[in-house]
XYZ file of C-alpha atoms in Angstrom:
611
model
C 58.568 24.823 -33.929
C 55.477 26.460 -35.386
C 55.875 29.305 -37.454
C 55.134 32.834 -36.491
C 52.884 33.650 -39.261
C 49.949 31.202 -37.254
C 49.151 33.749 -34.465
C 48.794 36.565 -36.921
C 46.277 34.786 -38.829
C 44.362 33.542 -35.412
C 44.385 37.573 -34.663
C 43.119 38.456 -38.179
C 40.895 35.685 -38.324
C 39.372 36.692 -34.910
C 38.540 40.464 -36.083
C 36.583 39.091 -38.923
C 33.029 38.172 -37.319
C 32.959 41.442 -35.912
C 34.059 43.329 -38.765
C 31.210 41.931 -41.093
C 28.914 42.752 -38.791
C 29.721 46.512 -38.055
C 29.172 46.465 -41.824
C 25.791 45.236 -41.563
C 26.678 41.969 -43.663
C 25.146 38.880 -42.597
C 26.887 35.894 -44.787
C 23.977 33.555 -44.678
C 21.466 36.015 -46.488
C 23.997 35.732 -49.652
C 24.113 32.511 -52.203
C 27.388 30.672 -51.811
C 29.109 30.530 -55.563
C 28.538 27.161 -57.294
C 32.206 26.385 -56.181
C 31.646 22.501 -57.805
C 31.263 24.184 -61.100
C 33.625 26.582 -60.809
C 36.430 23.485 -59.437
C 35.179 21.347 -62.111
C 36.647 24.059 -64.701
C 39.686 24.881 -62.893
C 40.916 21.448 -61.789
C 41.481 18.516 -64.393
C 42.206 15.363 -62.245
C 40.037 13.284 -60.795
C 39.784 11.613 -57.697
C 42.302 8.022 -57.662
C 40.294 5.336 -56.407
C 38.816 1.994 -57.745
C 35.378 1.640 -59.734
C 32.673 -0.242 -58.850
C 30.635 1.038 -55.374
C 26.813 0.374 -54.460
C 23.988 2.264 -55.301
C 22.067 0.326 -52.354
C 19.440 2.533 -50.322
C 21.469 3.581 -46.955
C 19.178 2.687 -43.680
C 20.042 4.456 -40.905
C 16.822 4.151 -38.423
C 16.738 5.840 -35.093
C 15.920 2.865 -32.763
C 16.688 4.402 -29.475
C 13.157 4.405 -27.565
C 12.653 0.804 -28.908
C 15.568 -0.230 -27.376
C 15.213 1.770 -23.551
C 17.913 4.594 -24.831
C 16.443 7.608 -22.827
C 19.775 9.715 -22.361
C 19.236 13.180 -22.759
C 22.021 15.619 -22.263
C 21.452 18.511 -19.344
C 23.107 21.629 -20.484
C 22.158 23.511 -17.802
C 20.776 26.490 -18.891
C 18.351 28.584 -16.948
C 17.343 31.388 -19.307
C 15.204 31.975 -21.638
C 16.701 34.574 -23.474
C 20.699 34.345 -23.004
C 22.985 31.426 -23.125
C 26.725 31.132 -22.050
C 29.398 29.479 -24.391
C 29.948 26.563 -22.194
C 26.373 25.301 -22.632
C 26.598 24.970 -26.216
C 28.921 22.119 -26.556
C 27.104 19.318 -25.367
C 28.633 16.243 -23.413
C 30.614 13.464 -24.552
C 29.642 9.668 -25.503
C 31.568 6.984 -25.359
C 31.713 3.251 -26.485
C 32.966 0.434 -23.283
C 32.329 -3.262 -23.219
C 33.340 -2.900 -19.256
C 32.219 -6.195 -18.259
C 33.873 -7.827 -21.314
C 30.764 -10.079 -22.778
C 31.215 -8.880 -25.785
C 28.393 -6.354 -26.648
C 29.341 -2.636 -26.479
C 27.842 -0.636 -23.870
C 27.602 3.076 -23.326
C 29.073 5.938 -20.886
C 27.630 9.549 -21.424
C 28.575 12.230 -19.469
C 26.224 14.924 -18.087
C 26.137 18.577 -17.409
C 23.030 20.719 -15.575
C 25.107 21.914 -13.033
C 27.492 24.715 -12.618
C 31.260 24.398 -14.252
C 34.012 24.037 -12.143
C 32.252 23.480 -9.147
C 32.284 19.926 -8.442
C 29.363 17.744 -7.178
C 26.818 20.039 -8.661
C 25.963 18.374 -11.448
C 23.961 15.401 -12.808
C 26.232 12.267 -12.889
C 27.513 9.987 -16.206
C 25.480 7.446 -17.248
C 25.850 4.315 -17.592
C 24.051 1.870 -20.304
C 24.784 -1.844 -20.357
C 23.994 -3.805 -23.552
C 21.648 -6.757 -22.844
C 22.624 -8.684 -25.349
C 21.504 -6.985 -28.266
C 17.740 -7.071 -27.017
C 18.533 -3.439 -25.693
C 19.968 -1.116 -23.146
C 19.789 -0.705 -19.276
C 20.959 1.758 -16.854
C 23.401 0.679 -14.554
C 24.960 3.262 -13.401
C 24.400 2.366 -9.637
C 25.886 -1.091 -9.463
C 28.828 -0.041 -12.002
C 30.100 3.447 -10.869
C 31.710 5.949 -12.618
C 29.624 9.229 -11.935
C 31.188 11.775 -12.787
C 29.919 14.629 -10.988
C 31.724 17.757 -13.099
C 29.901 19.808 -16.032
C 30.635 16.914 -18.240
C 32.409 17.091 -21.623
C 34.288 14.492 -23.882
C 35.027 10.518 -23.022
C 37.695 8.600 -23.598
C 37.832 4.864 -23.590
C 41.433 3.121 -22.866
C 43.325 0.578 -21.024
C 45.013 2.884 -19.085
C 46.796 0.649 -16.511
C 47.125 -2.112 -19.232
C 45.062 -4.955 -17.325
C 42.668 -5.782 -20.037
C 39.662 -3.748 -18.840
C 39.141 -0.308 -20.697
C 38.988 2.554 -18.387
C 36.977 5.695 -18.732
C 38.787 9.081 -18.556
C 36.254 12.469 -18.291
C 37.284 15.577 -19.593
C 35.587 18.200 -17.244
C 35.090 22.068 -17.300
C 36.865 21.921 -14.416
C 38.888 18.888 -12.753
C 39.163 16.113 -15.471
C 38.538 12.496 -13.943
C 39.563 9.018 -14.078
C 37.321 6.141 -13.548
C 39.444 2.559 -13.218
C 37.820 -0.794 -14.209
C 38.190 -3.090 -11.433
C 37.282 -6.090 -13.677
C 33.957 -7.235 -12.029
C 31.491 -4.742 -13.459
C 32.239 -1.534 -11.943
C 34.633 1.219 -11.691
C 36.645 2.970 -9.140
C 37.738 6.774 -9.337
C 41.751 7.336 -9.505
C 42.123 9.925 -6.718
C 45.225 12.392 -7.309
C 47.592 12.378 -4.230
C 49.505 15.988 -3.240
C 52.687 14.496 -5.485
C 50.558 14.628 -8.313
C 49.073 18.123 -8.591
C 48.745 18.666 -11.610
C 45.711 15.913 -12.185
C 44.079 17.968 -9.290
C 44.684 21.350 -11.148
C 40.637 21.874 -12.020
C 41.174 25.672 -14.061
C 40.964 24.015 -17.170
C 37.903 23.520 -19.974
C 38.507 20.544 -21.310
C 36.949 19.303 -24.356
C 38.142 15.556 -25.449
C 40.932 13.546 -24.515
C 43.219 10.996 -26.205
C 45.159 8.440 -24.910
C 47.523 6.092 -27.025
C 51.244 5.560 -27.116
C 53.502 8.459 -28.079
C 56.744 7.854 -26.109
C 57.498 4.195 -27.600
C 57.354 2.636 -24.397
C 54.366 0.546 -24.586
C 52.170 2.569 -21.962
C 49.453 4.880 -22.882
C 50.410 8.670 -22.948
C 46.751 11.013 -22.398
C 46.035 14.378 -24.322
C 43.957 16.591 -22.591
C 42.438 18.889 -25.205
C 41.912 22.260 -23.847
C 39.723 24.735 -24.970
C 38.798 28.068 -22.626
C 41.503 29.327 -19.846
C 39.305 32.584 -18.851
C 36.936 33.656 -15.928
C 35.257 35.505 -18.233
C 33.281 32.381 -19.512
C 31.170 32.291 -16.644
C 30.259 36.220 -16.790
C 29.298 36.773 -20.935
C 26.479 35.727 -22.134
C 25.021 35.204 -25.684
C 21.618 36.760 -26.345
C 18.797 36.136 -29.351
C 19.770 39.239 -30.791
C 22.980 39.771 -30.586
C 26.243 37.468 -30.409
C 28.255 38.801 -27.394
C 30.183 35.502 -27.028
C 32.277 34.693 -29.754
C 35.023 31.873 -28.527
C 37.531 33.781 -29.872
C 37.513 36.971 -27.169
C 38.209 33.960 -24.374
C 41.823 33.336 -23.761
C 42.500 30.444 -25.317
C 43.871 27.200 -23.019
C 47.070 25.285 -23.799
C 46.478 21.597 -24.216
C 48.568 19.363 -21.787
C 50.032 15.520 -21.949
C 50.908 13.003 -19.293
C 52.986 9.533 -19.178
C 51.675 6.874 -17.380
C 54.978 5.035 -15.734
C 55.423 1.298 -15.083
C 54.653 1.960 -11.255
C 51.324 3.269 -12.392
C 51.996 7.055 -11.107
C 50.868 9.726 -13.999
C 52.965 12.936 -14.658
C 53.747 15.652 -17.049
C 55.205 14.449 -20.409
C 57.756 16.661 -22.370
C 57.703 15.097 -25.362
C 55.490 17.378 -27.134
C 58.012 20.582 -26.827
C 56.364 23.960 -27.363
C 52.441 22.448 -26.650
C 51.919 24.604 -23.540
C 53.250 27.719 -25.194
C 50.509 26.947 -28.127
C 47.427 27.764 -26.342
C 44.833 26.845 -28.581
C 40.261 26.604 -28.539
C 41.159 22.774 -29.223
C 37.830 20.790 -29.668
C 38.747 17.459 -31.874
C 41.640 14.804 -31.347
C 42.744 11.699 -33.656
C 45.975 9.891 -32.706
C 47.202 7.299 -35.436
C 50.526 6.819 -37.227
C 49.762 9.356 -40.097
C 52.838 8.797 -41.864
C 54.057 5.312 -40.913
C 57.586 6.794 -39.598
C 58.588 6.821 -36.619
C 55.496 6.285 -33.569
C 51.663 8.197 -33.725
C 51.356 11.359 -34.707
C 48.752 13.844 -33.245
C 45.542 15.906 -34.834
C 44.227 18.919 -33.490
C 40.890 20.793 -34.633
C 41.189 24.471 -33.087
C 38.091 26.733 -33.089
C 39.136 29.360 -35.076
C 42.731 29.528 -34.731
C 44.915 27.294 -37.223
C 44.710 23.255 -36.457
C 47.811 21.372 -35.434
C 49.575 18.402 -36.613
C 52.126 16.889 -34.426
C 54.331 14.466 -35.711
C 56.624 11.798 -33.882
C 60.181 11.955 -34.296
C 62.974 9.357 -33.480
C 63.912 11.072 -30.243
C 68.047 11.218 -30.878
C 70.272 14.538 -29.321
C 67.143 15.791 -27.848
C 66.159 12.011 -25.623
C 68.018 13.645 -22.772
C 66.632 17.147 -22.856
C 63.202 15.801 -22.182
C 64.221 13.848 -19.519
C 62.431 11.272 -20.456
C 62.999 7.417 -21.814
C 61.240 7.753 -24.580
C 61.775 6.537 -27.939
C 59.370 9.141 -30.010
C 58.659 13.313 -29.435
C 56.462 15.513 -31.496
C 57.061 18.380 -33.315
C 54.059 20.748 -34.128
C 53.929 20.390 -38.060
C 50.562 21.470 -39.780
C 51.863 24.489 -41.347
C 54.661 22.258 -43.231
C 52.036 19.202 -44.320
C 49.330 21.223 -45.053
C 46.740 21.006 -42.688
C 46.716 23.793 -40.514
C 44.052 26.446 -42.344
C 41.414 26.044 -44.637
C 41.664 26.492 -48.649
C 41.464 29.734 -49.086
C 43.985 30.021 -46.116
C 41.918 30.995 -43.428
C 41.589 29.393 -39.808
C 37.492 28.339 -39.667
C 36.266 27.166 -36.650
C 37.323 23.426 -36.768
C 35.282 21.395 -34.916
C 34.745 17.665 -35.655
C 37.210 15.348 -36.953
C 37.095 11.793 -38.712
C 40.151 9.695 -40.186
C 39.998 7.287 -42.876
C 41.555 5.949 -46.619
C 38.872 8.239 -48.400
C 40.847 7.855 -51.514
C 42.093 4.677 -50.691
C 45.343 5.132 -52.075
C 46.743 3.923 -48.757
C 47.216 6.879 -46.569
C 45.296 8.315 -43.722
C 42.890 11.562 -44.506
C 41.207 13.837 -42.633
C 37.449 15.646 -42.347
C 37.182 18.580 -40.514
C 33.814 20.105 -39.784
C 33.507 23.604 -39.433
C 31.351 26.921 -38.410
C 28.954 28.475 -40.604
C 30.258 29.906 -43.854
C 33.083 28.001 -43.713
C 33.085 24.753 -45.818
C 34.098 21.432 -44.406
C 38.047 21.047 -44.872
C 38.962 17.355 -46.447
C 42.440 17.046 -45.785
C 43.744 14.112 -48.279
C 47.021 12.574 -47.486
C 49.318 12.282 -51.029
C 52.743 11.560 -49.369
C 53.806 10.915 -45.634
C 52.582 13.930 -43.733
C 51.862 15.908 -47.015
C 47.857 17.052 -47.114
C 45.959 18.281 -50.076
C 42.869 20.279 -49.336
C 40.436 18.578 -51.468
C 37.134 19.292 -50.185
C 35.795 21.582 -52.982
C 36.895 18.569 -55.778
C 35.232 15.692 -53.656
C 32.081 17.441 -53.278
C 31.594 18.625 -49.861
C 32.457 22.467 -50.192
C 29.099 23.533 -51.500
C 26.235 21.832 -49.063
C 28.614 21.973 -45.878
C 29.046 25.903 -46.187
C 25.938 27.396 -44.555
C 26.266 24.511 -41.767
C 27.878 24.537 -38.170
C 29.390 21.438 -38.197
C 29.666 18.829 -34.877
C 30.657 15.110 -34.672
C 31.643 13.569 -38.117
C 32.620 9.601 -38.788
C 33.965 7.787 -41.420
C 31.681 4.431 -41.994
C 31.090 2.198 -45.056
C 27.438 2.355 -44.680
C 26.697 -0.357 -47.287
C 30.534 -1.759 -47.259
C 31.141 -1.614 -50.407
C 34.577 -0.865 -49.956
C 34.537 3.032 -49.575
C 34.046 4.895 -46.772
C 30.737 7.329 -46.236
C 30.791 10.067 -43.984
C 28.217 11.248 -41.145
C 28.064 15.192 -40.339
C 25.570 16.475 -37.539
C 24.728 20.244 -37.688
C 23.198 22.455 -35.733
C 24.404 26.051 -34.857
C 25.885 27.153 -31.749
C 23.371 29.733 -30.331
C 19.554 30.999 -30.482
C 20.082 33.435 -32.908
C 16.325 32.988 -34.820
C 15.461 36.323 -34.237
C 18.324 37.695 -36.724
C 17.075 35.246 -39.015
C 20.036 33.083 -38.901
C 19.171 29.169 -38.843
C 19.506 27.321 -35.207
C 18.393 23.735 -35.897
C 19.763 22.123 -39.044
C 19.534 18.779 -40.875
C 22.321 16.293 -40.124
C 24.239 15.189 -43.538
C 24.996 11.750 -45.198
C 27.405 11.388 -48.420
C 28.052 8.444 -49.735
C 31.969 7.772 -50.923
C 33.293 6.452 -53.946
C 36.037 6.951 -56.654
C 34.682 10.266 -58.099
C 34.063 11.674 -54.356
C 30.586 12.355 -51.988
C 27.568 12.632 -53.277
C 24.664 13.229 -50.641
C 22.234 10.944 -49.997
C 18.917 12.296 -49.769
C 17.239 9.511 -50.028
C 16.698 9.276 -45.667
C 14.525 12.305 -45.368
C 11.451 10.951 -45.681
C 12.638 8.899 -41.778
C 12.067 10.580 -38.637
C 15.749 11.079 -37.607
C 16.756 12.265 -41.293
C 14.141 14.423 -41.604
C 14.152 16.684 -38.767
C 16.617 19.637 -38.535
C 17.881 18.936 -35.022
C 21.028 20.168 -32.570
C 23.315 17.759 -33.093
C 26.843 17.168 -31.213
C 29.177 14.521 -30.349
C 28.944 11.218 -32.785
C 30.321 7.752 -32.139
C 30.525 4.377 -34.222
C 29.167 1.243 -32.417
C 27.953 -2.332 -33.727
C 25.353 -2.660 -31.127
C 23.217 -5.316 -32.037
C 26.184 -7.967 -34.050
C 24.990 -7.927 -37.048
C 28.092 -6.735 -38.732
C 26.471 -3.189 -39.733
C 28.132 -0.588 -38.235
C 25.833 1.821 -36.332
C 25.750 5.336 -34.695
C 25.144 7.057 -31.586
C 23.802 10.474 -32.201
C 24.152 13.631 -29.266
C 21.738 16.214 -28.865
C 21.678 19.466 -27.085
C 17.852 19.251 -26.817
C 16.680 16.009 -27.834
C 16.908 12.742 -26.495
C 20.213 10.645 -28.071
C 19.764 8.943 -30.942
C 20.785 5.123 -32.006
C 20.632 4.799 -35.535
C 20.545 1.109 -36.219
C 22.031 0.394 -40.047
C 19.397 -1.423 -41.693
C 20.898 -1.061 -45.105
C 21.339 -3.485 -47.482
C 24.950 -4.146 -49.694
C 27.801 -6.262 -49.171
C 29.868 -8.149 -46.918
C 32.127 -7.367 -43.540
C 35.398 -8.266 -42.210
C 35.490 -7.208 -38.636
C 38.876 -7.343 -36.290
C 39.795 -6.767 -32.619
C 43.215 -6.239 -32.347
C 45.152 -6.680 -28.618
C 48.760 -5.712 -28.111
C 50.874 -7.396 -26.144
C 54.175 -6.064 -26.734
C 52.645 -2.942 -27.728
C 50.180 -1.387 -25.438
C 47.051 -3.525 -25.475
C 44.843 -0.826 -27.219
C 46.943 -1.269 -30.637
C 46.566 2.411 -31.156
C 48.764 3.044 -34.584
C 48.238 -0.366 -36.287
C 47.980 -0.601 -39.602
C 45.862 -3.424 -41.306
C 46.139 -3.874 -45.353
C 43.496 -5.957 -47.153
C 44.160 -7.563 -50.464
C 41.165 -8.723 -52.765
C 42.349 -9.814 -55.767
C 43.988 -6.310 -57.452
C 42.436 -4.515 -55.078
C 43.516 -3.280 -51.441
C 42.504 -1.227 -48.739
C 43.914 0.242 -45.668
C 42.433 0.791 -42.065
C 43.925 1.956 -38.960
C 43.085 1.694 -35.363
C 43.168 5.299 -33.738
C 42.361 7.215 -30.514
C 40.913 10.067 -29.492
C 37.999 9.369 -32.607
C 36.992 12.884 -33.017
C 34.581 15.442 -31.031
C 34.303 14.518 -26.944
C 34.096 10.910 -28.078
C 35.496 7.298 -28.261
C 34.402 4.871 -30.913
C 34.085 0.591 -30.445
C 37.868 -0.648 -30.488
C 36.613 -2.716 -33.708
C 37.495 -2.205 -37.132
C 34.825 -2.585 -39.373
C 36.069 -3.146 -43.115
C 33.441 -3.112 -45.732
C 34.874 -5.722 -48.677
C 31.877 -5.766 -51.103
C 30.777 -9.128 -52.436
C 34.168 -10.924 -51.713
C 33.184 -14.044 -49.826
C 36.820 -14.729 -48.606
C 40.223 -12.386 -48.261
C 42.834 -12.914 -49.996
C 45.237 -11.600 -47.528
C 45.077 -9.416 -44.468
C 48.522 -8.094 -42.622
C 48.664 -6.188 -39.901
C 51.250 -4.077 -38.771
C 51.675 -3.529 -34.623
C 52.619 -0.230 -33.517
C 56.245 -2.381 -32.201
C 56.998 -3.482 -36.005
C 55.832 -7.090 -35.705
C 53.209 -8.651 -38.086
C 50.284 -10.604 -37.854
C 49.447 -12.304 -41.291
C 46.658 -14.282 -42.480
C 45.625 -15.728 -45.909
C 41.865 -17.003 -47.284
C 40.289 -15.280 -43.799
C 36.372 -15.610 -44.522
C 33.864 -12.520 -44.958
C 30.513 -11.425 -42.495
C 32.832 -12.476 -39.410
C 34.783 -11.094 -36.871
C 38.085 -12.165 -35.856
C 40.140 -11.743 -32.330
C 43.574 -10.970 -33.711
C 46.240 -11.063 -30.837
C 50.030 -9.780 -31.246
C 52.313 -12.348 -31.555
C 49.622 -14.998 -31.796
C 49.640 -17.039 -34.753
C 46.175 -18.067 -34.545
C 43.506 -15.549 -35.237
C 39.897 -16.323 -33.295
C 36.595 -15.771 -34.621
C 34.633 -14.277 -32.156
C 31.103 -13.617 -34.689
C 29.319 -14.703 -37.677
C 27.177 -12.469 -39.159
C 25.268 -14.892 -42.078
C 22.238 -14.672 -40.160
C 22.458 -11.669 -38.224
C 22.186 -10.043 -41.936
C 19.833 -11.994 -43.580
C 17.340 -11.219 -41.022
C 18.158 -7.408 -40.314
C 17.728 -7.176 -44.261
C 14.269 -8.005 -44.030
C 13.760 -5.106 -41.302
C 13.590 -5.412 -37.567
């Protein structure tokens, strides 16, 4: 059960804002402390990791008008001099090969309307991937409009058929849109025994659906954020902030089973999580710890994050009522993860997972509000975090920044993963002489930590301070590269093609069979030589956003794998030895033979030499 001591520090965090300002203290207009040099003094270890990562140029080209990417998200707003919270968040993007051809195509969803009123705003979009030549709208012939004030995506087999289905998280009634498995989709319409997916009170912000129960069917996370009438009445002006998140009653986040007849309901195997009402914004779902099933984590706006993690369900399998092999306790407080380093609950936004250290665990990235550093959570033990943002070199430059989508990519795949921040602050507040538009942020990783890469500013996307929101990871053109869809709240979306130069991919598409077919919680090790790394496929993918089901694992120069294991969320293993570099490989659960399904030899040596 969570410990008491988290809603006194949401209430003392919340008083804060206001309590600078009655003081006539602005924390922008004051020079962060060098907090690198002061670290550097204080703390004697270094980083664990392996030596030896590129120094190659990172390429990162916005290629979206070249390629018939016009999406531009509608947030609705009709004034010129006040905004409302709700119009500040942007909508959500997400990654769908629907008609299964192999090239990943694109849902957004779309606001310009007014929440919880459905049918009054602009519909999703659809994009369909010609082929790597570019994108088309299709959003006629394939279906799927969602006509709430759009929010977050997520992408998942939901009824287990082998199409991915789209799931909309709403201010207002959340939707679900059902692949029928000829190019278009179909919207799951609630009957009266199922109320509570026609309950529309809620703002949600991103949802998450992989396995938590142990039964092999997808379990979905609605994230909630706002539970309050009040959003729709107060306003934030250019001079003064009248709508800080935190005087809206928070909302409690919800989850539902799917069954085996298909029917959706209320799961209780996350005791406690509707007496833990929460601003939640981010999601990742992944087997943190490797015990037990997938563990759960939360980025709350101000309030502390949460970290559930599964259990063997035992004495308390009958109290839920449920057959269910796995529940979730709420845990962040314990491992570590709940506040920021100095102990304080920032205003967690965006969220990306990956082996930063590569020491073999999962980590975390949190991005935060202004005057707040980004939190890097790094995982030392099984569900044991060490706040090690200030030592890895992401404290200092992150501070003055509000902080949106975030990903974890190996840019030049070198072996260590990079990370992608967009920034941009919440409201209009120029006329206090606090920043609004602000630069999105590259760092490259390695052994001793980030450094920033500053070497993009001189190209249009890079060099323009911007609005930026939800971010998601996509190889849209094959080449191996792994590229990046960029939201806006006033710009047009950006698809930054990687163009940079370095080493060699291994890409895999993993398919459950005994699992559910998603694979969300596998583990895959790599061995090169001495050296190994560790990926994992996950759900949920960060801020109102779902990421290609592809993992893309940079392995430097190695022109062949030693050995590559993967372990299915069910316990079984899929091994391979000698499995050849630049190519991707169709890996199926209890399959012996792995299929390769691209070579990228070509692909690279001409996207080296520029488009």
């Amino acid at each position: 059960m969570t410990i008491d001591w988290t809603q006194w520090a949401a209430e003392q965090e919340a008083a804060l804002p206001d309590g600078f300002q009655l003081c006539g203290l602005e924390l922008s207009q004051w020079e962060p402390p060098d907090v690198g040099v002061v670290a550097s003094t204080l703390l004697a270890d270094q980083p664990v990791g392996l030596a030896g990562t590129s120094s190659t140029v990172f390429q990162l080209v916005n290629v979206a008008a070249d390629v018939g990417l016009q999406f531009q998200y509608d947030c609705g707003s009709q004034h010129e001099d006040r905004t409302y919270v709700y119009e500040a968040t942007g909508g959500g993007i997400g990654v769908v090969d629907f008609d299964l051809d192999g090239w990943p195509d694109l849902y957004f969803t779309d606001g310009g309307g007014l929440p919880f009123d459905q049918g009054s705003c602009h519909p999703s979009v659809v994009y369909r991937n010609l082929a790597g030549t570019g994108y088309q709208v299709v959003t006629d012939s394939a279906g799927g409009q969602n006509g709430g004030y759009g929010q977050g995506v997520a992408i998942a087999d939901l009824n287990q058929d082998g199409f991915p289905d789209v799931l909309v998280a709403n201010l207002g009634r959340n939707a679900i849109f059902l692949n029928q498995g000829d190019g278009s989709f179909r919207r799951l319409q609630a009957d009266a025994e199922e109320p509570h997916l026609i309950n529309g009170s809620f703002w949600t912000s991103s949802i998450a659906c992989a396995d938590l129960s142990g039964d092999g069917l997808p379990e979905l996370l609605e994230v909630n954020y706002i539970d309050d009438p009040k959003v729709l009445e107060i306003y934030c002006s250019g001079k003064e902030d009248h709508c800080s998140p935190r005087q809206f009653r928070p909302a409690a986040d919800r989850v539902f089973t799917v069954r085996a007849d298909g029917r959706i309901q209320p799961w209780q195997g996350m005791p406690g999580i509707e007496s833990l009402p929460s601003l939640g914004f981010g999601v990742v779902v992944a087997d943190f710890d490797q015990q037990a099933g997938n563990d759960v984590y939360l980025t709350n706006d101000g309030m502390p994050n949460h970290y559930w993690q599964s259990q063997v369900a035992t004495d308390r399998a009958d109290a839920t009522n449920q057959q269910a092999d796995y529940v979730l306790d709420e845990a962040a407080s314990l491992s570590g993860n709940a506040v920021g380093s100095f102990g304080q609950a920032p205003g967690s936004m965006g969220l990306a997972a990956g082996d930063f250290d590569r020491d073999g665990n999962l980590d975390l990235h949190v991005t935060n509000y202004s005057n707040q550093p980004s939190d890097l959570y790094l995982q030392k033990t099984p569900s044991v975090f060490v706040h090690s943002a200030t030592r890895w070199g992401l404290a200092q430059e992150t501070f003055p920044m509000v902080g949106w989508g975030t990903q974890s990519i190996d840019v030049d795949r070198d072996g260590w993963l990079d990370l992608v921040i967009l920034n941009g602050h919440l409201h209009d507040f120029q006329s206090a002489n606090r920043p609004y538009r602000m630069w999105p942020q590259l760092y490259r990783g390695g052994p001793d930590g980030f450094r920033r890469e500053l070497s993009q500013q001189s190209d249009g996307y890079w060099s323009q301070p911007a609005l930026g929101r939800a971010l998601v990871t996509l190889d849209w053109n094959r080449d191996g590269k792994t590229d990046l869809v960029a939201g806006d709240l006033e710009a047009p979306t950006a698809l930054l093609e990687n163009r940079s130069a370095g080493g060699r991919v291994l890409n895999l598409q993993l398919v459950g069979t005994d699992c559910e077919r998603d694979a969300i919680g596998a583990r895959v090790e790599i061995q090169i030589g001495q050296q190994k790394m560790v990926h994992w496929v996950t759900a949920g993918d960060g801020l109102l956003c779902s990421n290609q089901k592809q993992l893309s694992i940079g392995v430097g120069q190695a022109k062949q794998v030693d050995r590559v294991l993967v372990r299915w969320p069910t316990g079984n293993i899929s091994e391979s030895a000698n499995v050849q570099t630049n190519a991707g490989y169709l890996v199926i659960e209890s399959q012996d033979e792995w299929f390769e399904i691209n070579r990228y030899e070509d692909a690279l040596k001409s996207r080296s030499q520029g488009r």
